[in-house]
Coordinates of C-alpha atoms in Angstrom, one line a residue:
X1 CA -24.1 -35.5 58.1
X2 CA -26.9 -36.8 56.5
X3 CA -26.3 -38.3 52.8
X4 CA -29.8 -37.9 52.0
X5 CA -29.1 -33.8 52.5
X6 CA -31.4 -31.9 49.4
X7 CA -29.0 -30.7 47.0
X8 CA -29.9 -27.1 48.1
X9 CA -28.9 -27.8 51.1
X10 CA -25.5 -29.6 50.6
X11 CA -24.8 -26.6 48.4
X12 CA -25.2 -23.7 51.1
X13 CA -23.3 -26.1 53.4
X14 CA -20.4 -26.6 51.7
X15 CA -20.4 -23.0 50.7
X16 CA -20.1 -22.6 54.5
X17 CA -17.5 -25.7 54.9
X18 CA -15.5 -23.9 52.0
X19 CA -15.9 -20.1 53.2
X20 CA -15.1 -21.5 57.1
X21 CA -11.9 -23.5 55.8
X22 CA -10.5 -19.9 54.2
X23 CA -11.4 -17.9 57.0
X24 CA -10.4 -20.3 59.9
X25 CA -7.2 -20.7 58.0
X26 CA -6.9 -16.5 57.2
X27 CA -8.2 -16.1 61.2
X28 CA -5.8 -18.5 62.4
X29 CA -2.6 -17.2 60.5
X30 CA -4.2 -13.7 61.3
X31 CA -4.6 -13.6 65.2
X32 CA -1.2 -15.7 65.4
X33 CA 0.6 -13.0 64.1
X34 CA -1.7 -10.6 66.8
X35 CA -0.9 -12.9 69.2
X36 CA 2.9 -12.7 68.8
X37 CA 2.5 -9.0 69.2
X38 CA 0.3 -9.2 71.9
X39 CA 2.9 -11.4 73.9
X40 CA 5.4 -8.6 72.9
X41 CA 3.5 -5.5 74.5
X42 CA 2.4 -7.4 77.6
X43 CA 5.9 -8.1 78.4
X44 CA 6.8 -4.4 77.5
X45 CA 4.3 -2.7 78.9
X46 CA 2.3 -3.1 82.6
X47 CA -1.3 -3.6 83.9
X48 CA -1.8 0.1 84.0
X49 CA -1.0 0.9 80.4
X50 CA -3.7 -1.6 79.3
X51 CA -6.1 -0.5 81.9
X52 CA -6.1 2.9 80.4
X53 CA -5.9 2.0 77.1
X54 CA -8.9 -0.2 78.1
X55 CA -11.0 2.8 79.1
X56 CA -10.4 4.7 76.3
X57 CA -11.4 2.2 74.0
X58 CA -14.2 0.7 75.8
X59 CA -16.4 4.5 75.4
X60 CA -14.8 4.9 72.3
X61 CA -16.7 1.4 71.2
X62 CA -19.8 2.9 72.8
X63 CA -19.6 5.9 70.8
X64 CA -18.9 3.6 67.4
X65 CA -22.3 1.9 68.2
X66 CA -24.4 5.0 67.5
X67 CA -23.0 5.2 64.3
X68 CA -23.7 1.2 63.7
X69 CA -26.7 1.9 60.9
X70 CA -26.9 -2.2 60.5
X71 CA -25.7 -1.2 56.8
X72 CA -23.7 -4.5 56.8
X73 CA -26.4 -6.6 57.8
X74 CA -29.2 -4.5 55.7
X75 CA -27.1 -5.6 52.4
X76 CA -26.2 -8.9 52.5
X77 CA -30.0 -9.5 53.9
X78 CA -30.7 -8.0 50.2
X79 CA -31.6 -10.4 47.6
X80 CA -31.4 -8.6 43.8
X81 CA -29.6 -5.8 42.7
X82 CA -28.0 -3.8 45.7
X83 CA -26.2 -0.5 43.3
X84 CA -28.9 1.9 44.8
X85 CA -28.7 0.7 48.4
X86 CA -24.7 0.8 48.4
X87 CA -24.7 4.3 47.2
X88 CA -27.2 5.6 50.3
X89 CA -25.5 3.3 53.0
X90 CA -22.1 5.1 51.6
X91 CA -23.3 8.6 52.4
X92 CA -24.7 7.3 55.2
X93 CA -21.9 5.6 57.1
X94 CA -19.7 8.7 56.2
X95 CA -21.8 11.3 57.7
X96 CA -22.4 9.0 60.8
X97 CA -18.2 8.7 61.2
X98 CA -18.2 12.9 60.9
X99 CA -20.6 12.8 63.3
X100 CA -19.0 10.2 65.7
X101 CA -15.8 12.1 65.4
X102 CA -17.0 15.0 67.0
X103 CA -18.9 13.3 69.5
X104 CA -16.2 11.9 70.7
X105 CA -13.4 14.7 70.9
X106 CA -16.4 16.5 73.0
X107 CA -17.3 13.3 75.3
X108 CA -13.1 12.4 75.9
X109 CA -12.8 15.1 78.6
X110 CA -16.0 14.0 80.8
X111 CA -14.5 10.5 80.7
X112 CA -11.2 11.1 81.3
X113 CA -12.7 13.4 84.3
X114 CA -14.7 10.5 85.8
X115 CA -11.8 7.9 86.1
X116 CA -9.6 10.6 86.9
X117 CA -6.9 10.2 84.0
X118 CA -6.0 13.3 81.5
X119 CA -4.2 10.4 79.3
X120 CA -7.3 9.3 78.3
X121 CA -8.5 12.3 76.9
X122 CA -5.7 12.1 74.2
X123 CA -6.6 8.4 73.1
X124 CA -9.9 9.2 73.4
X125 CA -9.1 11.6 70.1
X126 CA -6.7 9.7 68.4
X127 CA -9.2 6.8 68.0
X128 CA -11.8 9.1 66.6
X129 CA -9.6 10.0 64.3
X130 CA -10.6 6.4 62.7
X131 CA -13.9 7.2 62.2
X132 CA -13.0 10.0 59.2
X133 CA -11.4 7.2 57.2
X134 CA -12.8 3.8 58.0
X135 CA -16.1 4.3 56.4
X136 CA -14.4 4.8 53.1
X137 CA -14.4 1.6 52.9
X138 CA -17.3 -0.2 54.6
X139 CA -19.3 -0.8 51.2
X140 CA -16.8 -2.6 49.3
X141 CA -16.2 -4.9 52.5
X142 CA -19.6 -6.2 52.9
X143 CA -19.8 -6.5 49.6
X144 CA -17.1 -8.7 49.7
X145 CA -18.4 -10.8 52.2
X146 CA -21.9 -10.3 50.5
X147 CA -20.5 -12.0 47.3
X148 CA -18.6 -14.9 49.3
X149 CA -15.3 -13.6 48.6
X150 CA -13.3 -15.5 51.2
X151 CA -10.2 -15.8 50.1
X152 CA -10.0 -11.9 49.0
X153 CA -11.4 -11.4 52.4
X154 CA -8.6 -13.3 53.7
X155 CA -5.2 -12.5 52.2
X156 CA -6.5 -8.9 52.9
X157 CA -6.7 -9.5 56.9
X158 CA -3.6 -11.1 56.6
X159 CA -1.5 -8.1 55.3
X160 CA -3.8 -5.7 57.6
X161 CA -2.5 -7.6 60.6
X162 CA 1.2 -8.3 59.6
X163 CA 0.9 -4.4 59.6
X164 CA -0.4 -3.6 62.8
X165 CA 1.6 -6.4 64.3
X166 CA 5.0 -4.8 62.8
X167 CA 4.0 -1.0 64.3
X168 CA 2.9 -2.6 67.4
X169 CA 6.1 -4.4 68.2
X170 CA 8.3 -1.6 66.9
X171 CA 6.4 0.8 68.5
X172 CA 6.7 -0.9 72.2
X173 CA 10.2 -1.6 71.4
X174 CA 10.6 2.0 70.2
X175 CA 9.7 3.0 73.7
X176 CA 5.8 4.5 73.0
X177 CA 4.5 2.9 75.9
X178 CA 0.6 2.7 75.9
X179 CA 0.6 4.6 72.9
X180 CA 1.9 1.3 71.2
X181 CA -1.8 0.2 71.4
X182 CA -3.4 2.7 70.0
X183 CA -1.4 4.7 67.7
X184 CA -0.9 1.5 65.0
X185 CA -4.7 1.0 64.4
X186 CA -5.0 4.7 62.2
X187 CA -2.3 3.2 59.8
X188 CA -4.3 0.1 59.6
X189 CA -7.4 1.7 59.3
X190 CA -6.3 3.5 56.3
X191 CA -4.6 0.9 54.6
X192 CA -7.7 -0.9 54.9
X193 CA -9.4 1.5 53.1
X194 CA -6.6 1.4 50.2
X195 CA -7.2 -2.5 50.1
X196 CA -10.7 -2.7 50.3
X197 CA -11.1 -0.4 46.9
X198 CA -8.4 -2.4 45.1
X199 CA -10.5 -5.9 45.8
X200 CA -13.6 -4.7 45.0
X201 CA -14.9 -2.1 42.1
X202 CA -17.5 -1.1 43.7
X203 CA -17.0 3.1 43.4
X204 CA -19.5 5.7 45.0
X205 CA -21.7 7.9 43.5
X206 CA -21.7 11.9 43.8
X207 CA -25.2 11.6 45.6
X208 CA -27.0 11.0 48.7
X209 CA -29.9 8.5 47.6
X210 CA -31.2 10.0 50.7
X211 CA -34.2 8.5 49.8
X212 CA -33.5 5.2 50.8
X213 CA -32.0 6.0 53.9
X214 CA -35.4 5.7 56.0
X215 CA -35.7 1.9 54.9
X216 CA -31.8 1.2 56.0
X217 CA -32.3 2.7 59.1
X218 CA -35.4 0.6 59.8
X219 CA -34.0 -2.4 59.1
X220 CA -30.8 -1.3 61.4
X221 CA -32.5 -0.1 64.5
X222 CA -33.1 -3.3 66.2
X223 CA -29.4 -4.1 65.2
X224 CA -28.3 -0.3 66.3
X225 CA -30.4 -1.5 70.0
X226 CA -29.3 -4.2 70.5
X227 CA -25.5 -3.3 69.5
X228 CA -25.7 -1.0 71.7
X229 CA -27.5 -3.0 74.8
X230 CA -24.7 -5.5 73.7
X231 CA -21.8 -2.9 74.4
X232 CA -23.1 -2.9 78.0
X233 CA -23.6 -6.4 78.1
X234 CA -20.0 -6.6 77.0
X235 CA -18.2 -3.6 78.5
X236 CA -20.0 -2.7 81.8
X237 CA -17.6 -4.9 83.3
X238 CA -15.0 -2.5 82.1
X239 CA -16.9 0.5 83.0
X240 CA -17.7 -0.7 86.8
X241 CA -14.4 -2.2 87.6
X242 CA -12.5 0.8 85.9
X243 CA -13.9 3.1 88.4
X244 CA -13.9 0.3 91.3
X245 CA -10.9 -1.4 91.2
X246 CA -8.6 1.6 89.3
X247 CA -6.6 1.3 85.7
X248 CA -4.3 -1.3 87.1
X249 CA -7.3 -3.3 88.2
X250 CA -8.5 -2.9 85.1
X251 CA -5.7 -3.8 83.3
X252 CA -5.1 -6.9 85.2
X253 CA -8.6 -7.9 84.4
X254 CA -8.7 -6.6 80.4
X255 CA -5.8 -9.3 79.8
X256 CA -7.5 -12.2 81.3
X257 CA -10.8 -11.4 79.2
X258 CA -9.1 -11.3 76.4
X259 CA -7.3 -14.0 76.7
X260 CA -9.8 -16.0 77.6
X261 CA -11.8 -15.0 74.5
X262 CA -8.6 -16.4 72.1
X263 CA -10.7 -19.8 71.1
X264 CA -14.0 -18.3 70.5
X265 CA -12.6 -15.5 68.5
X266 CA -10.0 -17.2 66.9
X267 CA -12.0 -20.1 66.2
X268 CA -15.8 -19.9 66.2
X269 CA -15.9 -15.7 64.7
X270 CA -14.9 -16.6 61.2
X271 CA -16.6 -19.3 60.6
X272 CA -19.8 -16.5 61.6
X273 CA -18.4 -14.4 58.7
X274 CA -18.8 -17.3 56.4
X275 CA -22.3 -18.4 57.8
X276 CA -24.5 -15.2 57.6
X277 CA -24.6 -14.9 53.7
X278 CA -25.0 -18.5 53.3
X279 CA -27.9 -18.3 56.4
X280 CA -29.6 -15.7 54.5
X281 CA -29.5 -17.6 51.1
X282 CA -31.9 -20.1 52.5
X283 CA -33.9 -18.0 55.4
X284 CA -37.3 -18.9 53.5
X285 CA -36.7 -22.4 53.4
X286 CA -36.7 -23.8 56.8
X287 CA -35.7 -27.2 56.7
X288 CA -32.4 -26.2 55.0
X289 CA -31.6 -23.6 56.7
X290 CA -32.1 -26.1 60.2
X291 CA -29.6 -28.4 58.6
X292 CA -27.2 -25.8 57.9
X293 CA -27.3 -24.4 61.0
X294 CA -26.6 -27.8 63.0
X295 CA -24.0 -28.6 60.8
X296 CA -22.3 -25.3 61.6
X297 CA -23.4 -25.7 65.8
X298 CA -21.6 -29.4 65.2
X299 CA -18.5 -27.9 63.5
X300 CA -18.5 -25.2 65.8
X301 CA -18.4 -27.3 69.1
X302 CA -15.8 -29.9 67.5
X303 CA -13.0 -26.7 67.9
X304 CA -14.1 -24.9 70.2
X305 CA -14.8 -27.2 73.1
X306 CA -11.4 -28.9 73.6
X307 CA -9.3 -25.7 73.1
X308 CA -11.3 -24.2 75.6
X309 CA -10.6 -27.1 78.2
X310 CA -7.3 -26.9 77.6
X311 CA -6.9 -23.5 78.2
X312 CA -8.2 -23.9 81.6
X313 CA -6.1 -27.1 82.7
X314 CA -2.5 -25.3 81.5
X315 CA -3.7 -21.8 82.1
X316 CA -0.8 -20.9 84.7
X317 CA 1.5 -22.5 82.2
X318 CA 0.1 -20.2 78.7
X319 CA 0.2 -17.2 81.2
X320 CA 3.6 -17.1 82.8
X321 CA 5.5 -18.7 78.9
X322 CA 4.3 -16.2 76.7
X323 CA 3.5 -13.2 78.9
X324 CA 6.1 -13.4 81.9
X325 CA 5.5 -13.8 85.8
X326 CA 3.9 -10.4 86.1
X327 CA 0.7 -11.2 84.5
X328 CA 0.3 -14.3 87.4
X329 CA -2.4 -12.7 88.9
X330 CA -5.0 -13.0 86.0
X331 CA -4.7 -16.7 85.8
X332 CA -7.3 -17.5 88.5
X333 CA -9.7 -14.4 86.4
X334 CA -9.0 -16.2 82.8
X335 CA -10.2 -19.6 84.2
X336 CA -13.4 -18.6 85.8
X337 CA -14.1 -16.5 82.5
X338 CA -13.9 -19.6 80.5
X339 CA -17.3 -20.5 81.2
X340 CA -18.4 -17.8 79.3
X341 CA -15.7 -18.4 76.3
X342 CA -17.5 -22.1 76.1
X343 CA -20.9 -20.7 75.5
X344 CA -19.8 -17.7 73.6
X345 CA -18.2 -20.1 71.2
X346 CA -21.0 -23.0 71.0
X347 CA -23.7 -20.1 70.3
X348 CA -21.7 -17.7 68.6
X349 CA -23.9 -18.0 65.8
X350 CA -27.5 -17.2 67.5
X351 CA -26.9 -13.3 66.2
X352 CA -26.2 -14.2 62.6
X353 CA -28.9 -16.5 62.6
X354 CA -31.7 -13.7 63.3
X355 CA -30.1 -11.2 61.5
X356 CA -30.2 -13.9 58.2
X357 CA -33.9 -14.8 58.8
X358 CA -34.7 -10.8 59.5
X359 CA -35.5 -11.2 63.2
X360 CA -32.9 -8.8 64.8
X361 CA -35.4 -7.7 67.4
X362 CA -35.4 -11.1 69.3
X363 CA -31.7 -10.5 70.4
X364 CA -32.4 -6.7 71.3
X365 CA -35.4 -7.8 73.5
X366 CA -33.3 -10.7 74.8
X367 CA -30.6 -7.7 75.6
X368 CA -33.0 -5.7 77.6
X369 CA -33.7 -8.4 80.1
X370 CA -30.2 -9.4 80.6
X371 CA -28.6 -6.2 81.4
X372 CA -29.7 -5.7 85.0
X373 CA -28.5 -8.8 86.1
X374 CA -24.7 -8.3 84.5
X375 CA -24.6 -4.9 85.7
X376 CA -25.7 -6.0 89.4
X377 CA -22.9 -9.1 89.6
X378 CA -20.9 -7.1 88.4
X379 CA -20.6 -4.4 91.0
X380 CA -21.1 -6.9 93.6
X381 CA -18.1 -9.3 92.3
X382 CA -16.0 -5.9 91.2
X383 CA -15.8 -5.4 95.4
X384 CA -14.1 -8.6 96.1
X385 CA -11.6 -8.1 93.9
X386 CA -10.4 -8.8 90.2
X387 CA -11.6 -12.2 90.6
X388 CA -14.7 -12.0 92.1
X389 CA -15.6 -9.7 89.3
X390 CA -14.1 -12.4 86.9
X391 CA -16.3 -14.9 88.6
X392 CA -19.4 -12.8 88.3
X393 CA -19.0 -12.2 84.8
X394 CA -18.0 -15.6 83.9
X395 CA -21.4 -17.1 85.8
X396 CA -23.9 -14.8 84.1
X397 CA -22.3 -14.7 80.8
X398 CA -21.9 -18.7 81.1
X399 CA -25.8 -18.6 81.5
X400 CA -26.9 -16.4 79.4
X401 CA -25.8 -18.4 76.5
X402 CA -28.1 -21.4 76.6
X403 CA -30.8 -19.4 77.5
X404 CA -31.0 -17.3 74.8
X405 CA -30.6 -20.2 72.3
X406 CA -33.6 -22.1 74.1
X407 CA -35.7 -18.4 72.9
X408 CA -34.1 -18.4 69.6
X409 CA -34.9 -21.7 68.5
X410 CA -38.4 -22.0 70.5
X411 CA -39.0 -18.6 67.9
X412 CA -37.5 -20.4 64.9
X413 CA -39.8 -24.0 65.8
X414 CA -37.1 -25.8 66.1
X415 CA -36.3 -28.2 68.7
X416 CA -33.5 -27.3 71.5
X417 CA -32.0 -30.4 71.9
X418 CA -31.3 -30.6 68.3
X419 CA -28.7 -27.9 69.5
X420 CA -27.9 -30.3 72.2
X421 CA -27.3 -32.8 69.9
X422 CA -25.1 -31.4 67.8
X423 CA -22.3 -30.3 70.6
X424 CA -23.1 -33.5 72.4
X425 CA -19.8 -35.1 71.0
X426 CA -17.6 -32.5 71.2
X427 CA -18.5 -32.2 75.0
X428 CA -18.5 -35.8 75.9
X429 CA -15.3 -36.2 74.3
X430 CA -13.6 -33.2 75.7
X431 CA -14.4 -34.3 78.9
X432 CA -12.8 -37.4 78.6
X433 CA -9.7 -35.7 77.4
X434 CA -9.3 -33.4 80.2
X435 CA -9.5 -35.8 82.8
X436 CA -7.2 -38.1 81.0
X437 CA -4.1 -34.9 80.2
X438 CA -5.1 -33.9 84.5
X439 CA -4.7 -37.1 85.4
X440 CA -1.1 -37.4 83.6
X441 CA -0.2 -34.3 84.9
X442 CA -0.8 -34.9 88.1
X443 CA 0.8 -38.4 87.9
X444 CA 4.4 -37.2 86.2
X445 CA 6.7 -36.5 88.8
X446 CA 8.0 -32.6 89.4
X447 CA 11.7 -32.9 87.5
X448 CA 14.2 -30.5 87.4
X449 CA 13.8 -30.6 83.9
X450 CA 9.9 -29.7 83.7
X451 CA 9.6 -26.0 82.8
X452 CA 6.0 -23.6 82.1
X453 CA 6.9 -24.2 78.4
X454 CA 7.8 -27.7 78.5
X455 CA 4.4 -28.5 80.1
X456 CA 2.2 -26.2 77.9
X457 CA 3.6 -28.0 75.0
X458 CA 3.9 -31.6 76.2
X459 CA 0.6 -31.6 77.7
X460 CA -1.3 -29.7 75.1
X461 CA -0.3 -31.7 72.2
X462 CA -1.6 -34.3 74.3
X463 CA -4.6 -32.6 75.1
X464 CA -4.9 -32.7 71.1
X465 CA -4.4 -36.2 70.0
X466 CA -6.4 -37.9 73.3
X467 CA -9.2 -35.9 71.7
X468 CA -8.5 -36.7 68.3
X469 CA -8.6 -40.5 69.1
X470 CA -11.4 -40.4 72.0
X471 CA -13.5 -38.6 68.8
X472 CA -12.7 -41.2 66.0
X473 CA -13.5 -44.2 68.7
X474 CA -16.9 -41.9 70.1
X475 CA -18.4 -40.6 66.6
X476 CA -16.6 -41.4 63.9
X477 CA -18.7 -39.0 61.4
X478 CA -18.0 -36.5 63.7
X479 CA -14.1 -37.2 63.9
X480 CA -14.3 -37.0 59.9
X481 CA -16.0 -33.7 59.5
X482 CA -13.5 -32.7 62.0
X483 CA -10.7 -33.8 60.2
X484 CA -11.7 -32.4 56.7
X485 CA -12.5 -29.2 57.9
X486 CA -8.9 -28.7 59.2
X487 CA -7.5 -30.1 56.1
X488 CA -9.2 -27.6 53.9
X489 CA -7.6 -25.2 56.1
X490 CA -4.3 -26.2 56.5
X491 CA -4.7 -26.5 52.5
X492 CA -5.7 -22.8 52.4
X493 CA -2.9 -21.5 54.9
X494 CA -0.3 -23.3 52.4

């Protein structure tokens, strides 16, 4: 980066560098754990039992987003003293989770009448269950990522998913089936709560503050939009091929999304969390808050890129080691989602961005256009098949990506290929290294001795040091940021 940086700016981006090292390292130790768990109930359970699960928790996400007041956002947008606005979002989320609640036990029968499952009926109501307890403890969690509280933040997450991974496994290996799925994220919820008022003393007051209510909810409703547009942007795929292609379609395709999704979630999400209060310290001063946000595109790109090339060239090798020959028939769906795991990942940040410089209405407009042309591949692709919806999904979500960075910066004045710039390396580079671990591949000779897991782990470390040393010999400042970025989270995980 440039050594010439204004001090202002080298401060808010090593506040990000620092608050990305905690969280990549909290995120990474975090979904590891989840992903143990994972590979435990997909070889305990079947398709089925995640493509019901899947239903249940895709309308009970919908129903979520009514209640999403853009409280969060609203607060750490904030500059001053906060006391008054805690008090009324408090009130405010609580009485929108009452209200959710009910909602939901209502709406669970219709659903579970549409796709033609009682079941989900019942997880339909355990999950609103949720919504009585987890706004207990919303306020003191923003205001921990409000105050740049990483490491709290982090240790937290970590003993929140230890816990859920624990009930999960001893729940499938208890013999709850589906229920494994569901019935471990109440206990979480709670003790999230519990955790959340021991880290921060934040403590509400006996009244409404109703009064500033109005001004929350104005800043929010472009967020509460475009969540919601972004629910269908997100889950009409589940909705369509649910009722297409039946729960075990479903299923099959659930567990290649997510799956696909590990990088950009695992990777490119927390350093997001670190990035919005550090965006909104300099949203008034554009040149810095340009160079921050570069720096984080460039940082961004350098992890998320190769992992996601990776992932495509050993996907049949990740599927059938960790989850078993049964889930073969998602491989084909996980690669062609990858498209849209690249560009989720290199402009995971666009949404943070215009919620840090007040613009939240850009995304929701952006939204609006896109949803017709999802919904339409969607049902199209959803007819040929689990892959063919797979391949629909991945193509428009793939696209939509770049497109809506090209509106977001053309709205900020800043120049797209800046963008370009910044992930050129990481692209060029990952390139290289994919050919180079296909072409050894193909070129080692089939022996006995050559297993699923000996090649996911031969030819991914591979994968990893070609692209270390193609980086240091293509862009050697990159290869450095690089480098100290994963020591300051290795440091942190110790």
């Amino acid at each position: 980066m440039n050594s010439d940086a204004p001090d202002g700016k080298r401060g808010v981006s090593q506040e990000v560098a620092r608050g990305a090292a905690w969280l990549i390292a909290g995120n990474l130790i975090t979904k590891t754990v989840g992903f143990l768990a994972g590979v435990v109930a997909a070889r305990g359970l079947l398709p089925v039992d995640f493509g019901v699960v899947a239903i249940g928790r895709t309308f009970a996400v919908l129903i979520q987003l009514l209640g999403n007041l853009g409280v969060g956002a609203f607060l750490i947008h904030q500059r001053g003293e906060v006391e008054e606005y805690c008090v009324a979002a408090f009130w405010m989320n609580l009485a929108a989770g009452v209200g959710l609640c009910g909602l939901q036990i209502l709406a669970a029968p219709l659903v579970a009448t549409y796709y033609g499952d009682p079941v989900i009926t019942r997880i339909m109501w355990v999950i609103a269950l949720g919504y009585l307890v987890t706004p207990l403890g919303s306020i003191h969690s923003i205001l921990l990522q409000r105050e740049m509280r990483f490491r709290a933040m982090t240790l937290r997450d970590l003993g929140l998913s230890g816990l859920a991974s624990a009930l999960t496994i001893a729940a499938v290996l208890g013999g709850l089936g589906l229920w494994s799925l569901v019935l471990p994220e109440l206990v979480v919820g709670a003790a999230g709560v519990v955790l959340n008022w021991w880290l921060h003393p934040w403590r509400p007051r006996l009244r409404l503050s109703a009064g500033h209510w109005p001004r929350i909810f104005r800043y929010g409703r472009y967020l509460l939009g475009d969540g919601l547009l972004a629910f269908l942007n997100n889950n009409a795929d589940y909705m369509i091929i649910g009722k297409i292609l039946g729960p075990t379609g479903l299923g099959l395709y659930s567990f290649a999304y997510q799956r696909s999704m590990i990088v950009p979630d695992y990777l490119a999400a927390p350093v997001t969390s670190a990035a919005f209060p550090a965006l909104a310290k300099v949203q008034h001063q554009r040149d810095a808050l340009a160079h921050v946000y570069y720096r984080l595109a460039k940082a961004t790109a350098l992890l998320v890129v190769p992992a996601v090339v990776l992932q495509g060239i050993l996907a049949q090798e990740f599927v059938v080691t960790l989850y078993g020959a049964k889930w073969s028939a998602a491989v084909l769906a996980m690669q062609l989602l990858l498209p849209y795991a690249l560009t989720r990942g290199l402009c995971v940040h666009l949404g943070t961005l215009l919620n840090a410089v007040g613009r939240p209405d850009v995304g929701f407009k952006y939204s609006v256009a896109a949803l017709p042309f999802l919904v339409s591949a969607v049902f199209i692709g959803a007819h040929f098949g689990v892959n063919g919806a797979a391949m629909a999904t991945g193509i428009v979500f793939g696209l939509t990506g770049p497109i809506l960075t090209a509106i977001v910066f053309r709205t900020m004045g800043w120049s797209f290929w800046g963008f370009v710039e910044s992930s050129r390396s990481a692209l060029v580079v990952a390139a290289g290294m994919g050919v180079g671990v296909w072409g050894i591949r193909a070129l080692v000779p089939e022996f006995a001795w050559r297993t699923s897991g000996g090649d996911l782990a031969l030819f991914g470390l591979l994968g990893l040091l070609l692209f270390a040393s193609l980086l240091f010999l293509w862009d050697r400042d990159a290869y450095s940021e690089l480098m100290g970025l994963l020591r300051k989270a290795v440091a942190r995980s110790a």
